[in-house]
C-alpha positions as protocol buffer text, in pm:
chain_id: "A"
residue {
  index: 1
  type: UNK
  ca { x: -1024 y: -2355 z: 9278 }
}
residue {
  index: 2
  type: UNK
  ca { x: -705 y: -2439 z: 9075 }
}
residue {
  index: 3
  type: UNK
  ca { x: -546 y: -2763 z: 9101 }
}
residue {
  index: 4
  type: UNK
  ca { x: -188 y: -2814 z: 9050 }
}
residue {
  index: 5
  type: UNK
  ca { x: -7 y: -3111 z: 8927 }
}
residue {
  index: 6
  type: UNK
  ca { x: 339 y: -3187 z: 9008 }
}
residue {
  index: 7
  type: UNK
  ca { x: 467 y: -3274 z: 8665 }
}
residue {
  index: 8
  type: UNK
  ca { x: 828 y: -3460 z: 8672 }
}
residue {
  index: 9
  type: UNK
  ca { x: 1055 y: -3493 z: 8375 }
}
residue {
  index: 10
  type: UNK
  ca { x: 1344 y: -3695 z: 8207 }
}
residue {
  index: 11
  type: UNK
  ca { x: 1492 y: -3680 z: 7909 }
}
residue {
  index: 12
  type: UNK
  ca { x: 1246 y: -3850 z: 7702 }
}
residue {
  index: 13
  type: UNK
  ca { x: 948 y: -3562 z: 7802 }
}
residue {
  index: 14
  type: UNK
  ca { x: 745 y: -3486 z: 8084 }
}
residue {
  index: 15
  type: UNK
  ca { x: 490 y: -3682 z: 8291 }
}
residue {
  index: 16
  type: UNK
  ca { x: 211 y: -3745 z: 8566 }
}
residue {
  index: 17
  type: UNK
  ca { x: 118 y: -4078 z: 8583 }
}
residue {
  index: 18
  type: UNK
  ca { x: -123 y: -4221 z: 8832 }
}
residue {
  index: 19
  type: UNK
  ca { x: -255 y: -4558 z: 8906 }
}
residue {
  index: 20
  type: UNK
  ca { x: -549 y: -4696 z: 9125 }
}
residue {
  index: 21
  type: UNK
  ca { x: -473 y: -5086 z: 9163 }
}
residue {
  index: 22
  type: UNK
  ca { x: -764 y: -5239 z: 9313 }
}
residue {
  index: 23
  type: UNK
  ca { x: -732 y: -5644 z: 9446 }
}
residue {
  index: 24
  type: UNK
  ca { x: -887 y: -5857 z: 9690 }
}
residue {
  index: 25
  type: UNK
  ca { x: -782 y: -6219 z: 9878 }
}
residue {
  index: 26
  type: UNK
  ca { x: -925 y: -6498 z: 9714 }
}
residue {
  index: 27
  type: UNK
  ca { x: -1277 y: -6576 z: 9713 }
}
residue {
  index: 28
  type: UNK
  ca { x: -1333 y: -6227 z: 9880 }
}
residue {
  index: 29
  type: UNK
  ca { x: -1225 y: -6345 z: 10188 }
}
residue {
  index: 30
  type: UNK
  ca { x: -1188 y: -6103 z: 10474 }
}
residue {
  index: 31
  type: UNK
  ca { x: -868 y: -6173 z: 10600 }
}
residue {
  index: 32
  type: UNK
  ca { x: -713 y: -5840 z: 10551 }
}
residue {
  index: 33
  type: UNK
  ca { x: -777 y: -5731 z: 10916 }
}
residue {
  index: 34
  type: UNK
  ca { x: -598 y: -5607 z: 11247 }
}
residue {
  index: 35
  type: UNK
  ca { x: -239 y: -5661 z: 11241 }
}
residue {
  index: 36
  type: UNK
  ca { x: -231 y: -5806 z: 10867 }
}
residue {
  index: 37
  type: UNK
  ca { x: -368 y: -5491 z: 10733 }
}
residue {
  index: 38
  type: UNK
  ca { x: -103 y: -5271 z: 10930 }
}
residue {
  index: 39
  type: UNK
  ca { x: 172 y: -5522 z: 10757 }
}
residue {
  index: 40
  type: UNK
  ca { x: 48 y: -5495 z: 10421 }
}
residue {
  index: 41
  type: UNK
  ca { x: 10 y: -5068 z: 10497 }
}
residue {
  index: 42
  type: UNK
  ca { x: 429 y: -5087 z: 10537 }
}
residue {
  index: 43
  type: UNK
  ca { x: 482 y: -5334 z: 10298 }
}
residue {
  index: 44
  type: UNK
  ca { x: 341 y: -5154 z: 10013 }
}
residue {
  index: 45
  type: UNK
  ca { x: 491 y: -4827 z: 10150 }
}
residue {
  index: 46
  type: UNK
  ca { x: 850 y: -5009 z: 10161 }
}
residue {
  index: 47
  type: UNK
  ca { x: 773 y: -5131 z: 9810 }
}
residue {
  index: 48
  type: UNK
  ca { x: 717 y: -4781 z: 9682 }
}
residue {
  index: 49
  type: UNK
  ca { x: 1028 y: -4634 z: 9859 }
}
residue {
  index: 50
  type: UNK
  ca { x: 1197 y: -4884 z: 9696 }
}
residue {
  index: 51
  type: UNK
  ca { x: 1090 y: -4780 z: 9349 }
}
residue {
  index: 52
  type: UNK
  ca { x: 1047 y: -4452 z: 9384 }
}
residue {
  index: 53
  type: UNK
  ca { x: 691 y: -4451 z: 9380 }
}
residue {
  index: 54
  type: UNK
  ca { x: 478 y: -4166 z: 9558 }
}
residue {
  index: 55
  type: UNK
  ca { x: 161 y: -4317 z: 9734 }
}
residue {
  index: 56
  type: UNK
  ca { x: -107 y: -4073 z: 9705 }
}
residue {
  index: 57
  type: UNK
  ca { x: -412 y: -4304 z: 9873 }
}
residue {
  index: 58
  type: UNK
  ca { x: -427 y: -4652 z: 10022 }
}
residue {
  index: 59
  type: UNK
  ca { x: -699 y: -4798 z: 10182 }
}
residue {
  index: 60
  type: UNK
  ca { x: -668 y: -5119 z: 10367 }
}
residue {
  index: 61
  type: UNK
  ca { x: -1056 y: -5287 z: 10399 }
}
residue {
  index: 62
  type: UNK
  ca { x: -1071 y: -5669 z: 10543 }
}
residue {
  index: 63
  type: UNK
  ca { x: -1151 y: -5845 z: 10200 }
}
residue {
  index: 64
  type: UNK
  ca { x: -986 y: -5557 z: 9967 }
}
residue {
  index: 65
  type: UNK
  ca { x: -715 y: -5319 z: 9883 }
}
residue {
  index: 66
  type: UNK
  ca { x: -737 y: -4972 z: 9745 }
}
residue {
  index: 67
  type: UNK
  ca { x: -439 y: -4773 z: 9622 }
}
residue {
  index: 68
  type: UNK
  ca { x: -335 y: -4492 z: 9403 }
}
residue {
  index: 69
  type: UNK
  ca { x: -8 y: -4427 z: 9359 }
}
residue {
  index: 70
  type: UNK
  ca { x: 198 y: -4219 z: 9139 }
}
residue {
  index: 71
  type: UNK
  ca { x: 502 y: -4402 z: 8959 }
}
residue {
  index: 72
  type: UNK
  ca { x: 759 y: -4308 z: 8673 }
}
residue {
  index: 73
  type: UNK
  ca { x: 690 y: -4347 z: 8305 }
}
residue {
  index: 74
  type: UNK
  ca { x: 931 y: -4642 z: 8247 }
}
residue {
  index: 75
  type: UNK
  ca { x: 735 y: -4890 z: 8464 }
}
residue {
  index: 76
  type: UNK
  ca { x: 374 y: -4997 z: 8280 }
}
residue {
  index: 77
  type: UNK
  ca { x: 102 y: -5039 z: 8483 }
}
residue {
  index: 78
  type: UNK
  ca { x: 100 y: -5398 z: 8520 }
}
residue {
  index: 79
  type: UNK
  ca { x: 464 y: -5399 z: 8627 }
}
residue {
  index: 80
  type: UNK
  ca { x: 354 y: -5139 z: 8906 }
}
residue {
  index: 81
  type: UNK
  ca { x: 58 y: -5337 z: 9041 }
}
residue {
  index: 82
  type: UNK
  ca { x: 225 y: -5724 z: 9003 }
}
residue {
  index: 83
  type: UNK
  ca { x: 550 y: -5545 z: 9182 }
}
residue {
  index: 84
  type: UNK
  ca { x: 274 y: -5450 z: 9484 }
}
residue {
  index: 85
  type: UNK
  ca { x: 49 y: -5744 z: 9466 }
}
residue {
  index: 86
  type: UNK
  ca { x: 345 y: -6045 z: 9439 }
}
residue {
  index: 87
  type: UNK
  ca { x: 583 y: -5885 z: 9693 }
}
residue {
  index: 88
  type: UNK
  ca { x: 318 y: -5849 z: 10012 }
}
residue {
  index: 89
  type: UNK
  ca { x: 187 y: -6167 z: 9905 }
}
residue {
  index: 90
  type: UNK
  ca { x: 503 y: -6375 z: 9931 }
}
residue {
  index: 91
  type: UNK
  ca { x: 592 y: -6192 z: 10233 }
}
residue {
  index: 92
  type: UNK
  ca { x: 270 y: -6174 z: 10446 }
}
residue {
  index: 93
  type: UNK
  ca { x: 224 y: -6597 z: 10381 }
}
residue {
  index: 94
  type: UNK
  ca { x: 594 y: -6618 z: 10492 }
}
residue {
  index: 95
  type: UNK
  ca { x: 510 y: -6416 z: 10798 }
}
């Protein structure tokens, strides 16, 4: 079986960058259930629209998150995940 990747390009060279962010509530605690979990789903979807981002897995469990997502080679990878974890944060304790 062959396996194609979608390789994009700019004018510094080519790339296919993923990145599986993995976090969790403090202390582990399962809180990320029910009608939270379905916010945080859209959130991080709006947040990767906004970007430009392509979401390629997310998984939403009660005390964790899982996601892989495919983003551009001038954000780093800690730019990616603190843009996901600090934005549903501040918006699901507002909510």
């Amino acid at each position: 079986m062959t396996v194609t990747r979608k390789v994009r390009r700019f004018s510094g060279g080519v790339y296919d960058l993923g990145l599986h962010v993995v976090w969790c509530p403090k202390y582990r605690r399962p809180v990320l259930g029910g009608r939270v979990a379905e916010r945080l789903d859209e959130l991080i979807r709006q947040k990767a629209d906004e970007h430009g981002w392509e979401v390629i897995a997310l998984e939403v469990m009660p005390d964790h998150v899982h996601l892989f997502v495919k983003h551009d080679a001038k954000s780093s990878a800690s730019y990616v995940a603190n843009q996901f974890k600090g934005f549903t944060s501040r918006v699901l304790r507002e909510e």
